[in-house]
mmCIF file of C-alpha atoms in Angstrom:
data_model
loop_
_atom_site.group_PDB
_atom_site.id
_atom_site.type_symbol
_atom_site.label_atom_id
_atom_site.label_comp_id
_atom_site.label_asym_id
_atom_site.label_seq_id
_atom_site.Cartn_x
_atom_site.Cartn_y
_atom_site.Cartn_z
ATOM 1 C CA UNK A 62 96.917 84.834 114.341
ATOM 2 C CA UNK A 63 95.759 87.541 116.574
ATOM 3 C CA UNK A 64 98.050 89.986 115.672
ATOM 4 C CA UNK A 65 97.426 89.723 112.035
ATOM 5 C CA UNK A 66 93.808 89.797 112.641
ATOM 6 C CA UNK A 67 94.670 93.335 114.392
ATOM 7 C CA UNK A 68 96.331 94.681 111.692
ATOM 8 C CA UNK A 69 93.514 93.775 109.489
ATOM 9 C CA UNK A 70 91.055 95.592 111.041
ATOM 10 C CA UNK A 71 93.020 98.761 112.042
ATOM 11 C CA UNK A 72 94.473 99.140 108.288
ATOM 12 C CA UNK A 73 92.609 97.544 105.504
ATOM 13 C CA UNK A 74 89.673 98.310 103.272
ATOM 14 C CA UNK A 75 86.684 96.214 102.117
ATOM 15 C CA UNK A 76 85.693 97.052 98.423
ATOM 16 C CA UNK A 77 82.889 96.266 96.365
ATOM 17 C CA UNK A 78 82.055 93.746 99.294
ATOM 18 C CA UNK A 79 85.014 91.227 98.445
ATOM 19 C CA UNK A 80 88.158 93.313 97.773
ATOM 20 C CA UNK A 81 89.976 93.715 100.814
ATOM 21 C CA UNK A 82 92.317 96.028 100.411
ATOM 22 C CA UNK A 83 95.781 95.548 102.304
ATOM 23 C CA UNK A 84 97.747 97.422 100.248
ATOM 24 C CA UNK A 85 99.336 99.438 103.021
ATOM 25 C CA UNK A 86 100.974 96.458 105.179
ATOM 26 C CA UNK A 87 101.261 93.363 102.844
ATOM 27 C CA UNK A 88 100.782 93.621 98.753
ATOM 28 C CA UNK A 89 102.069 96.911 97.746
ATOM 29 C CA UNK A 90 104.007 98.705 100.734
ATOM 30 C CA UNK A 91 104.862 95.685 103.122
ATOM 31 C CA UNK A 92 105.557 95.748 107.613
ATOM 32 C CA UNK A 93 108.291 93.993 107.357
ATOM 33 C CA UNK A 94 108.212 93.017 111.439
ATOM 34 C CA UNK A 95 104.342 91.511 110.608
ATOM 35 C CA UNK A 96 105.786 89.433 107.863
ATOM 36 C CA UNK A 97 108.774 88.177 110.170
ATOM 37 C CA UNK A 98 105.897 87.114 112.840
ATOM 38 C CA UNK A 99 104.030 85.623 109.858
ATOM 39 C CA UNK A 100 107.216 84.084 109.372
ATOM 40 C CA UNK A 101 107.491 82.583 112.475
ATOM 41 C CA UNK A 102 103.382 81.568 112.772
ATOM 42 C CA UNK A 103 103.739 79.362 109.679
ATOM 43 C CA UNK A 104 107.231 77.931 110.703
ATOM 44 C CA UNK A 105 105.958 77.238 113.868
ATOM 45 C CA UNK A 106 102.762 75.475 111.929
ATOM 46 C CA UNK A 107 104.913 73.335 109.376
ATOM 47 C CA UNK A 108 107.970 73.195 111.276
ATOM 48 C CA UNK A 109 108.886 68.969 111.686
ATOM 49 C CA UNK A 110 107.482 68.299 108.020
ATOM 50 C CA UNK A 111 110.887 67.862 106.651
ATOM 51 C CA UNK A 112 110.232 70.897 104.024
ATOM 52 C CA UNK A 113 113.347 71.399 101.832
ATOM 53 C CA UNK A 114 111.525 74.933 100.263
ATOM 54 C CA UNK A 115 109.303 77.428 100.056
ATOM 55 C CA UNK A 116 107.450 77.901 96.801
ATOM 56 C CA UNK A 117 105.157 81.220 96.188
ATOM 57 C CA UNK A 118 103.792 83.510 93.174
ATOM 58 C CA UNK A 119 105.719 87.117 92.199
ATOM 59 C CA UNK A 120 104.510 89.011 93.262
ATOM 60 C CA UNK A 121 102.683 89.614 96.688
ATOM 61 C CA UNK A 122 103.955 86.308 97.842
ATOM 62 C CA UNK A 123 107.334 87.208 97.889
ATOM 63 C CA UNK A 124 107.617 88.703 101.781
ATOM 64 C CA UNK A 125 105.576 86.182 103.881
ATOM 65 C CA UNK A 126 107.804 83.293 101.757
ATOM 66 C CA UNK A 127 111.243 85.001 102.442
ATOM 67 C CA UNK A 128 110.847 85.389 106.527
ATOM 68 C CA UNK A 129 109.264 81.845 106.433
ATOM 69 C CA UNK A 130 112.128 80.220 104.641
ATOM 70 C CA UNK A 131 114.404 82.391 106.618
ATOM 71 C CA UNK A 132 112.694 81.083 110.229
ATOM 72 C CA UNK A 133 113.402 77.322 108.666
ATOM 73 C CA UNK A 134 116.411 77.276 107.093
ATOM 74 C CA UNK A 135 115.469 77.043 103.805
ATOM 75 C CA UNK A 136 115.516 78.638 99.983
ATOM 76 C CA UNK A 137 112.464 80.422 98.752
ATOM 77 C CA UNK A 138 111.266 79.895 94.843
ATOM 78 C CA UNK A 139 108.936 82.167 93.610
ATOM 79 C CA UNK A 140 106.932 81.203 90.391
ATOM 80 C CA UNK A 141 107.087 83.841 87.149
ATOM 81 C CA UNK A 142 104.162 85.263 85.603
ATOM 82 C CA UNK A 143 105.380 84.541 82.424
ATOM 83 C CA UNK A 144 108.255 83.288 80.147
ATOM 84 C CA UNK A 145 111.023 85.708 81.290
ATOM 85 C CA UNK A 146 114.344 84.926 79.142
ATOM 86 C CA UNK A 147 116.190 85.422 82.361
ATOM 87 C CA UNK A 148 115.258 82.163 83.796
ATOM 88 C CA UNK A 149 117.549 78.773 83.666
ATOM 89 C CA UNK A 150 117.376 75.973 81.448
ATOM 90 C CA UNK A 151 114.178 74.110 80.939
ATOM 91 C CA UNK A 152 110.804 75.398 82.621
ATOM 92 C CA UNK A 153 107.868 73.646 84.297
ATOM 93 C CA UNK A 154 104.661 75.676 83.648
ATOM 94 C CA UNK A 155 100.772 75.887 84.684
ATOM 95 C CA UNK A 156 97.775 78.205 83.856
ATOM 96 C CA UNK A 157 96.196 80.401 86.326
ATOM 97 C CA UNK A 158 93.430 82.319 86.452
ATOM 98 C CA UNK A 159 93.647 85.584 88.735
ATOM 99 C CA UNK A 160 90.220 86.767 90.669
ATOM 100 C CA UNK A 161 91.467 90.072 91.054
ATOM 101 C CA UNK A 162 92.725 90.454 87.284
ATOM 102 C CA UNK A 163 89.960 88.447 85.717
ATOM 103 C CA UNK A 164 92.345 86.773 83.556
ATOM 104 C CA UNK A 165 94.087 83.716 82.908
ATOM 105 C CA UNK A 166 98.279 84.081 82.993
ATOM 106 C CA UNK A 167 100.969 81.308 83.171
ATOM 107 C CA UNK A 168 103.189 80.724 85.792
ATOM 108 C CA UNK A 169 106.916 78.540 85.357
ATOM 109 C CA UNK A 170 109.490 77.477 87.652
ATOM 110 C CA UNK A 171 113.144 76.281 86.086
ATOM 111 C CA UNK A 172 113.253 72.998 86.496
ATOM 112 C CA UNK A 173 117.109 73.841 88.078
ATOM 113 C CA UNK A 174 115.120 74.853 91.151
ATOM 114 C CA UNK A 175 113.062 72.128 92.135
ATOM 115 C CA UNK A 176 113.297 68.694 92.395
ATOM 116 C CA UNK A 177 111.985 65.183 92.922
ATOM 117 C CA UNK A 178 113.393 65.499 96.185
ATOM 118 C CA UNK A 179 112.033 68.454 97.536
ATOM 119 C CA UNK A 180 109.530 69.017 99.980
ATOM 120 C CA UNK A 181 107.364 71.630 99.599
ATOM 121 C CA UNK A 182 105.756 74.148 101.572
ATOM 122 C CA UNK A 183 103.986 77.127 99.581
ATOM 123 C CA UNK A 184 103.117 80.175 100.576
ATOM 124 C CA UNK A 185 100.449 82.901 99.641
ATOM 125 C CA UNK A 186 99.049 86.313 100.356
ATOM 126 C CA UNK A 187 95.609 85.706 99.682
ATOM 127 C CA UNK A 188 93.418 82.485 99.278
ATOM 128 C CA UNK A 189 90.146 83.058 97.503
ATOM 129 C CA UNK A 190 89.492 80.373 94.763
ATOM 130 C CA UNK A 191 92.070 78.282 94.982
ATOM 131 C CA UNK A 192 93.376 78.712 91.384
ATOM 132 C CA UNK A 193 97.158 79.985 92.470
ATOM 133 C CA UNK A 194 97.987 77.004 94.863
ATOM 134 C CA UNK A 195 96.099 74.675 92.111
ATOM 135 C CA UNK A 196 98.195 76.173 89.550
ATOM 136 C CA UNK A 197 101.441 75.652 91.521
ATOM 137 C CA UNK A 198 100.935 71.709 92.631
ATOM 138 C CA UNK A 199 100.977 71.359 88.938
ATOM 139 C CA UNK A 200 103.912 72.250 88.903
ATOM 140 C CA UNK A 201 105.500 70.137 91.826
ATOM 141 C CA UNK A 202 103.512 67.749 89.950
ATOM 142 C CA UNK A 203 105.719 68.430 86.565
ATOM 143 C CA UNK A 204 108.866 68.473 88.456
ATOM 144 C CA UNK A 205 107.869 64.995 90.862
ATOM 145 C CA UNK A 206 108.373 67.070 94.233
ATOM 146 C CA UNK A 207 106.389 66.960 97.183
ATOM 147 C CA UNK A 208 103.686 69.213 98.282
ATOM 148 C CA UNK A 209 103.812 69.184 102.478
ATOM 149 C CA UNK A 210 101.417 72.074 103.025
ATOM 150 C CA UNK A 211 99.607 75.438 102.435
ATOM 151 C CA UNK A 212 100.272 78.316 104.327
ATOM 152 C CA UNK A 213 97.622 81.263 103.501
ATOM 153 C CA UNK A 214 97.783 84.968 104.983
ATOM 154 C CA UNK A 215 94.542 85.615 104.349
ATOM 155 C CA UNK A 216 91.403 83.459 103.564
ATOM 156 C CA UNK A 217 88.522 84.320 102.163
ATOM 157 C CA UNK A 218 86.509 81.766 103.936
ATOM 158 C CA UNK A 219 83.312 82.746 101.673
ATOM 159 C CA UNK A 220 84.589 82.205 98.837
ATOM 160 C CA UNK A 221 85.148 78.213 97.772
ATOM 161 C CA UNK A 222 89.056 78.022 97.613
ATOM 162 C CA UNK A 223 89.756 77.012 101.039
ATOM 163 C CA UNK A 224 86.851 74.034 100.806
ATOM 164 C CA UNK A 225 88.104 73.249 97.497
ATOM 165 C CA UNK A 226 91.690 72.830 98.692
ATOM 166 C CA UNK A 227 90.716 70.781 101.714
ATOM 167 C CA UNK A 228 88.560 68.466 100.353
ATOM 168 C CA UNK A 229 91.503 67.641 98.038
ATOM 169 C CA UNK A 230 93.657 66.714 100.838
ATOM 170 C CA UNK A 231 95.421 69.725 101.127
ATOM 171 C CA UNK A 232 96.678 70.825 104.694
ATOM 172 C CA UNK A 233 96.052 74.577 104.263
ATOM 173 C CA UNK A 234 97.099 76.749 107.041
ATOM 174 C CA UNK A 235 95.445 80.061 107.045
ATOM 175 C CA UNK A 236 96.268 82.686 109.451
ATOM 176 C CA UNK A 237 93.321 84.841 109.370
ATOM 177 C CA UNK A 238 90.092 83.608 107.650
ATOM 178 C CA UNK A 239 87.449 85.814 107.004
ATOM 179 C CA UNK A 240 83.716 84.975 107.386
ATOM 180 C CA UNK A 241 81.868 88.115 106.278
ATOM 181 C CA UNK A 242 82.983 91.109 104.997
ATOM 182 C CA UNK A 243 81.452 94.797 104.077
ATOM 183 C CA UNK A 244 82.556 98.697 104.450
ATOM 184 C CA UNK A 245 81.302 98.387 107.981
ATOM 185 C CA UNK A 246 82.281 95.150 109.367
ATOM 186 C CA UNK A 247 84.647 92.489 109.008
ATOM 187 C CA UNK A 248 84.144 89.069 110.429
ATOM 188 C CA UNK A 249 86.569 86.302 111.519
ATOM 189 C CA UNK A 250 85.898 82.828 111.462
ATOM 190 C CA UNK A 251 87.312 81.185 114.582
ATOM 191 C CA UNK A 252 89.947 79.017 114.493
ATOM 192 C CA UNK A 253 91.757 76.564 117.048
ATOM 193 C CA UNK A 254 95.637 77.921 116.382
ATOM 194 C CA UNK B 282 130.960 92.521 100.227
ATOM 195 C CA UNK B 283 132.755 89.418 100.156
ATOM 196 C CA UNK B 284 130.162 86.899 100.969
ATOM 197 C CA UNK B 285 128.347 88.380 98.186
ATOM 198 C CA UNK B 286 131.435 88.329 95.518
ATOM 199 C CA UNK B 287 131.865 84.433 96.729
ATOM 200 C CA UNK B 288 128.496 83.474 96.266
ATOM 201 C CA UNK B 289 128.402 85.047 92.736
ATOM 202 C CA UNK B 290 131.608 82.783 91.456
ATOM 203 C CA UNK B 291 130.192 79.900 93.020
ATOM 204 C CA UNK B 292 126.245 80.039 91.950
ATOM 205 C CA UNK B 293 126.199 82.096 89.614
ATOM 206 C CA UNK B 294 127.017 81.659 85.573
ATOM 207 C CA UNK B 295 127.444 83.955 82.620
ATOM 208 C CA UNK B 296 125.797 83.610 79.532
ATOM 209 C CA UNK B 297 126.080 85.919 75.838
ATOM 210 C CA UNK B 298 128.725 87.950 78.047
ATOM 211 C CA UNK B 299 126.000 90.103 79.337
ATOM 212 C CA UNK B 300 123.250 88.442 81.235
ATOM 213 C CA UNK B 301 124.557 87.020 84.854
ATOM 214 C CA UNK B 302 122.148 83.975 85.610
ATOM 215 C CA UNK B 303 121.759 84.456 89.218
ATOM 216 C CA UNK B 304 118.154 82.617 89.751
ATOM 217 C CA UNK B 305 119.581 80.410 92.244
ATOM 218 C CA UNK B 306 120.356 82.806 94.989
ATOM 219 C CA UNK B 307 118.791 85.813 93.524
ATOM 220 C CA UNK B 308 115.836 86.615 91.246
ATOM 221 C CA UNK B 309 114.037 82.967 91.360
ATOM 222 C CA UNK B 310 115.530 81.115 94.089
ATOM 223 C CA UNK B 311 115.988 83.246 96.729
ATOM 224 C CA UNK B 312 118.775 82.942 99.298
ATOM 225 C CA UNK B 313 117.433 84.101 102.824
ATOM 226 C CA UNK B 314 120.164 84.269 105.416
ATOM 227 C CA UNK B 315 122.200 85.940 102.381
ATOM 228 C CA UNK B 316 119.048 88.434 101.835
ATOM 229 C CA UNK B 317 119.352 89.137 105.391
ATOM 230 C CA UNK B 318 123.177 89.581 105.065
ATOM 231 C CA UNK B 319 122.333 92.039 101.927
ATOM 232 C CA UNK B 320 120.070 93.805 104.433
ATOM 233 C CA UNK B 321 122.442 94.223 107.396
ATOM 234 C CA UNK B 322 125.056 95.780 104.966
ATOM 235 C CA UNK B 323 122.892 98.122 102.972
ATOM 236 C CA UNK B 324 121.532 99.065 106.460
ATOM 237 C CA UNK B 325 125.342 99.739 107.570
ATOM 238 C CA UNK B 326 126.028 101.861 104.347
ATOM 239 C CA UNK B 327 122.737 104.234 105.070
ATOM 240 C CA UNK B 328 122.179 104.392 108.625
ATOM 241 C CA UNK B 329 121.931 107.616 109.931
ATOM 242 C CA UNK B 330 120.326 109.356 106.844
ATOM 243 C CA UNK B 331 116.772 109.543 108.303
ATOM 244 C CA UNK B 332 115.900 106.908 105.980
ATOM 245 C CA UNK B 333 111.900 106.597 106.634
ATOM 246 C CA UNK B 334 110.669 104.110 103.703
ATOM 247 C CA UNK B 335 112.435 101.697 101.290
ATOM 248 C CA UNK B 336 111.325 101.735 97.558
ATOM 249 C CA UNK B 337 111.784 98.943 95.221
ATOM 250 C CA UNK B 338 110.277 97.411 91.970
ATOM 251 C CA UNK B 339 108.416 93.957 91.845
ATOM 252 C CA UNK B 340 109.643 91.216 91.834
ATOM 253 C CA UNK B 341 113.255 90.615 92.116
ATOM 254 C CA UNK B 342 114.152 93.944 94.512
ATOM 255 C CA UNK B 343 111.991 92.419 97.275
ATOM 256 C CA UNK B 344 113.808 90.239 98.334
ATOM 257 C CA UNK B 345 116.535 92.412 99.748
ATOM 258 C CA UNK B 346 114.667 95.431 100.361
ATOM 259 C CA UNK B 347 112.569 93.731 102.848
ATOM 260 C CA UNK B 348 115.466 92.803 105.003
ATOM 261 C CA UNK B 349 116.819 95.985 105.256
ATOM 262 C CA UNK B 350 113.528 97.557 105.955
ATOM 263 C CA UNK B 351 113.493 95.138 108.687
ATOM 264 C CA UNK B 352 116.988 96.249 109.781
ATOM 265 C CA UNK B 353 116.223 100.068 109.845
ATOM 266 C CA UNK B 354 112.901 98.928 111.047
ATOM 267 C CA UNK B 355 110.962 101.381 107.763
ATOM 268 C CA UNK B 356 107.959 100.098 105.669
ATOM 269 C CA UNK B 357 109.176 98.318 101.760
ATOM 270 C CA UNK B 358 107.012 99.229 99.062
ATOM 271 C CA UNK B 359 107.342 97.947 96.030
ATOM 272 C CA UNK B 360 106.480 99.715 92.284
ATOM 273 C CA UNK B 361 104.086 97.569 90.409
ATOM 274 C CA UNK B 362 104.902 96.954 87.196
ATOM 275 C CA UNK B 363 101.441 97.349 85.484
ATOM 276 C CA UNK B 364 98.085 99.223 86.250
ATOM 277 C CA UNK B 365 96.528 96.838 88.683
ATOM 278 C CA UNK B 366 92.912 97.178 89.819
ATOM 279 C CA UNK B 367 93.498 96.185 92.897
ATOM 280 C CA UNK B 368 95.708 99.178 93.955
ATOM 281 C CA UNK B 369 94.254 102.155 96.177
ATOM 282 C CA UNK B 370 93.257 105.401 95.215
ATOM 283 C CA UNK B 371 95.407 107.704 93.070
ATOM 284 C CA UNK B 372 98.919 106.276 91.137
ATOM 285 C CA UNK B 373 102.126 107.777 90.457
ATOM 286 C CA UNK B 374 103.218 106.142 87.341
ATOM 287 C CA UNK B 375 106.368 106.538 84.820
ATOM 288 C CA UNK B 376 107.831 104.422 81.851
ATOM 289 C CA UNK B 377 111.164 102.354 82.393
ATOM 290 C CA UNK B 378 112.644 100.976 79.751
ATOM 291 C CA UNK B 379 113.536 96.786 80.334
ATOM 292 C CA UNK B 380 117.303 95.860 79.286
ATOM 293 C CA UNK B 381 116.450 91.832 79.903
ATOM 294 C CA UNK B 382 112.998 92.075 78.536
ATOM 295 C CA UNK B 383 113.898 94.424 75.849
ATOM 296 C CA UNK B 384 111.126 96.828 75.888
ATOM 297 C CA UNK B 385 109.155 99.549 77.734
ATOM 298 C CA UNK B 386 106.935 99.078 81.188
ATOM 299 C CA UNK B 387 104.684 101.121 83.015
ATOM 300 C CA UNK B 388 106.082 100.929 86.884
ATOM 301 C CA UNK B 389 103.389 102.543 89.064
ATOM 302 C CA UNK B 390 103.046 103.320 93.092
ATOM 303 C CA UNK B 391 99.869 104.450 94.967
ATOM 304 C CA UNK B 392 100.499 108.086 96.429
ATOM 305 C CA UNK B 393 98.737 106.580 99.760
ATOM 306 C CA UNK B 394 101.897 104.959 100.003
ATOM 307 C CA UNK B 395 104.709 107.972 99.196
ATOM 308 C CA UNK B 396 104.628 111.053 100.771
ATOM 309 C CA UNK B 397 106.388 114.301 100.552
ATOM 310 C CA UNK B 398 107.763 113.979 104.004
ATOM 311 C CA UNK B 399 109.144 110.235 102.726
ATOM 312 C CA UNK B 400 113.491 109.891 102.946
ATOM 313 C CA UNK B 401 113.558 107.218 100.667
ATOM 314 C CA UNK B 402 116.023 104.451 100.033
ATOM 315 C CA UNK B 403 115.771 102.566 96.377
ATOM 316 C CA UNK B 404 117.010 99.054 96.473
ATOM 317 C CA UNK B 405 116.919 96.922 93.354
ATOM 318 C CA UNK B 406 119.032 93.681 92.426
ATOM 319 C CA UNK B 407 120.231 94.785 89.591
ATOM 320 C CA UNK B 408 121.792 98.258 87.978
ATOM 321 C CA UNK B 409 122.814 97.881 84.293
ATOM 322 C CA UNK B 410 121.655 100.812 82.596
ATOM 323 C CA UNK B 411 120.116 102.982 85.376
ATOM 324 C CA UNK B 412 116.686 103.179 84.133
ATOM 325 C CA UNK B 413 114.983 101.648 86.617
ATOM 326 C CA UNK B 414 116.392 103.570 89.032
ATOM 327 C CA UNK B 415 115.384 107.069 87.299
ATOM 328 C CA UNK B 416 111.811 105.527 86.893
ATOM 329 C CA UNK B 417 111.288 105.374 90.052
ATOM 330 C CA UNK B 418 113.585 108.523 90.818
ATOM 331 C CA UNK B 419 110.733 110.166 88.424
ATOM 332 C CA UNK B 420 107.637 109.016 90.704
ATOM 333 C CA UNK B 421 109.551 110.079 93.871
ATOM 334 C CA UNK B 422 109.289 113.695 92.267
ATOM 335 C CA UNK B 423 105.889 113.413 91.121
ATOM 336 C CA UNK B 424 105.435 112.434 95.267
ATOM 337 C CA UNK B 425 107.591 115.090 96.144
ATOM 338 C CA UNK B 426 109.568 112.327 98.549
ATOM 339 C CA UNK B 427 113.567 112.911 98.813
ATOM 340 C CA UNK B 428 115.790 110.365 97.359
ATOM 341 C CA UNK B 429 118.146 110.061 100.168
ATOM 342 C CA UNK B 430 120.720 106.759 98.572
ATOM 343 C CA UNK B 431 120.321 103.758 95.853
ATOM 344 C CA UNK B 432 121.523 100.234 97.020
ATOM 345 C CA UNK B 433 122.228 98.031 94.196
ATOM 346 C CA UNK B 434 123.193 94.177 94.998
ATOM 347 C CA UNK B 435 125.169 93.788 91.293
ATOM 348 C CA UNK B 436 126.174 96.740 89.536
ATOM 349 C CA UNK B 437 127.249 95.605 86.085
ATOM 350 C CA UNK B 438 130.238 98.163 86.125
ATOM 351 C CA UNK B 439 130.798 97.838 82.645
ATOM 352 C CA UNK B 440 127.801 99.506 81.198
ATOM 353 C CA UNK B 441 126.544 102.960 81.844
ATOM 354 C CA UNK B 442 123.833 103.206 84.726
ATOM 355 C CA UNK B 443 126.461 103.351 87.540
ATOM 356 C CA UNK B 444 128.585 106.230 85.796
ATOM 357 C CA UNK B 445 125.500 107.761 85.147
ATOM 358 C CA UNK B 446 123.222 108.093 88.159
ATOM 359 C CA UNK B 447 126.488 108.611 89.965
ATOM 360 C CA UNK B 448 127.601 111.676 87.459
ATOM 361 C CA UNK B 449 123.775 113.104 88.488
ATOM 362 C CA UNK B 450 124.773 113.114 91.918
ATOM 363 C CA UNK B 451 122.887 109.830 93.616
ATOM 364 C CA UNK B 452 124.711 108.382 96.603
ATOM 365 C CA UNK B 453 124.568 104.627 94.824
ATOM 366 C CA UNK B 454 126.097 101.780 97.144
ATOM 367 C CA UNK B 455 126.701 98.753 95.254
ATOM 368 C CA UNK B 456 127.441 95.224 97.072
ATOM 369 C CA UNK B 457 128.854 94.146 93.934
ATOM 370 C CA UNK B 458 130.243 96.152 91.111
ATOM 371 C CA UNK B 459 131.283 93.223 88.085
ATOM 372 C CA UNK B 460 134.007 94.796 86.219
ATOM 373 C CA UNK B 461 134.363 92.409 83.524
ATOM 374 C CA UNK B 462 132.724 88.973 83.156
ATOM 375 C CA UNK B 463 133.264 86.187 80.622
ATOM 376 C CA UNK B 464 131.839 82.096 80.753
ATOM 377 C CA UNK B 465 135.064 81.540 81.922
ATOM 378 C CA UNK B 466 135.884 84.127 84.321
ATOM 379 C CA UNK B 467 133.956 87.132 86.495
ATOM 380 C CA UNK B 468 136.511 90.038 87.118
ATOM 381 C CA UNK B 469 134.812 92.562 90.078
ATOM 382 C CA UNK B 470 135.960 95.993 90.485
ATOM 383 C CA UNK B 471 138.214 96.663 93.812
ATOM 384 C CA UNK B 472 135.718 98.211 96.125
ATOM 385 C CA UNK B 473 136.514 100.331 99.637
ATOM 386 C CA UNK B 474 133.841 98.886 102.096
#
């Protein structure tokens, strides 16, 4: 997605040679008009799957989710990061381990928002080792529903996540992947969109 | 707002007398063509006020905020709720006290992403007590940004935070102010729109 692409390169940072940071337009102050054409690039790339919902992590996840469930009609769930006593009724859960937070957390969905009968798209900010979309098919797992595809802001094509997810079978739409990184230079793999 | 009031007595339920389970439109399932509804109103109640960035606090206040940053075309950011490493630069921090969770957080925002010349707008999804609202009042000082208005999507009217942040003089718009509520019956407060 060329315009995300863009934005990457005018307005993010590369850390420690594989922290991008993108705080500025997507995980901590958020363009709301890039998300709604993120909305529209992933609708456009899952659109005739027969998804019921969207399904995505608190927090980061939240934004790209809501204008893609908005584009095709449909609710938006977004996992918890742990047991919250606001949540419904009984829970389906899964571990996760976070790259950035070098940490293991849990994640749960109430089991009064999904169903054998969904069909599932999820949604992410970031792709890296595959652990959050992992951690989240376990839970359409728990709760019988269908997982129809992956749709990934950002990939960090050099790390294994994206291979990993693949290989399984997974349809994983990314809209930017990137190759190479450093301070200096950031690299895009190509991609047929 | 009257879509609003229906779709709380029809999705919503009441439980202890004091928490309003809303996670199938609001906080876990998220409702998008109502978000954008949200967003189209709060953007009618504080257009014109030079409004130049929309503040919230991860996760629930996304949701909303990011429509009407969309509508008054402004950046969201949202307040992380923990020190994460993954944040830029310097933090403005302060403590908020959690009335669901029932204890203190840390809510924190880079200052790369507040700035003294920011007109900010807080939007939340709740107001019960008011303390998120000063928390994030508190790192607008430490910014030196202007609180310009606080949209709320439920006020529950019948504890303190509305009286309160209204009695210190903040322009709070509230979608939905519950007056009374019971397992058996929500009462809202008449409201001029």
């Amino acid at each position: 997605m060329e315009l995300l692409k863009k934005v990457i390169l005018e307005r993010s940072t590369v850390q420690d040679s594989n922290v991008l940071r993108v705080g500025c337009f997507l995980n901590h102050q958020i363009d709301p008009y890039l998300m709604k054409e993120i909305g529209h690039e992933f609708a456009r790339r899952f659109e005739g799957k027969g998804i019921t919902k969207i399904l995505t992590i608190e927090s980061s996840g939240i934004a790209p989710a809501l204008f893609t469930g908005y584009i095709l009609g449909v609710p938006v769930v977004f996992a918890k990061k742990c047991i919250s006593n606001n949540l419904d009724g009984d829970l389906y859960d899964a571990c996760v381990y976070s790259y950035t937070k070098a940490r293991d957390y849990m994640i749960c969905v109430s089991s009064e928002v999904l169903s054998q009968d969904d069909k599932i798209l999820i949604i992410d900010d970031f792709l890296a080792n595959g652990r959050a979309v992992l951690g989240l098919n376990e839970l359409l797992g728990k709760a019988g529903a269908e997982l129809v595809g992956v749709g990934i802001v950002i990939e960090k094509g050099f790390q294994y996540g994206g291979q990993l997810l693949r290989d399984s079978g997974f349809n994983v739409q990314s809209l930017a992947i990137i190759e190479s990184m450093s301070q200096d230079k950031i690299v895009f793999k190509n991609q047929e969109e």
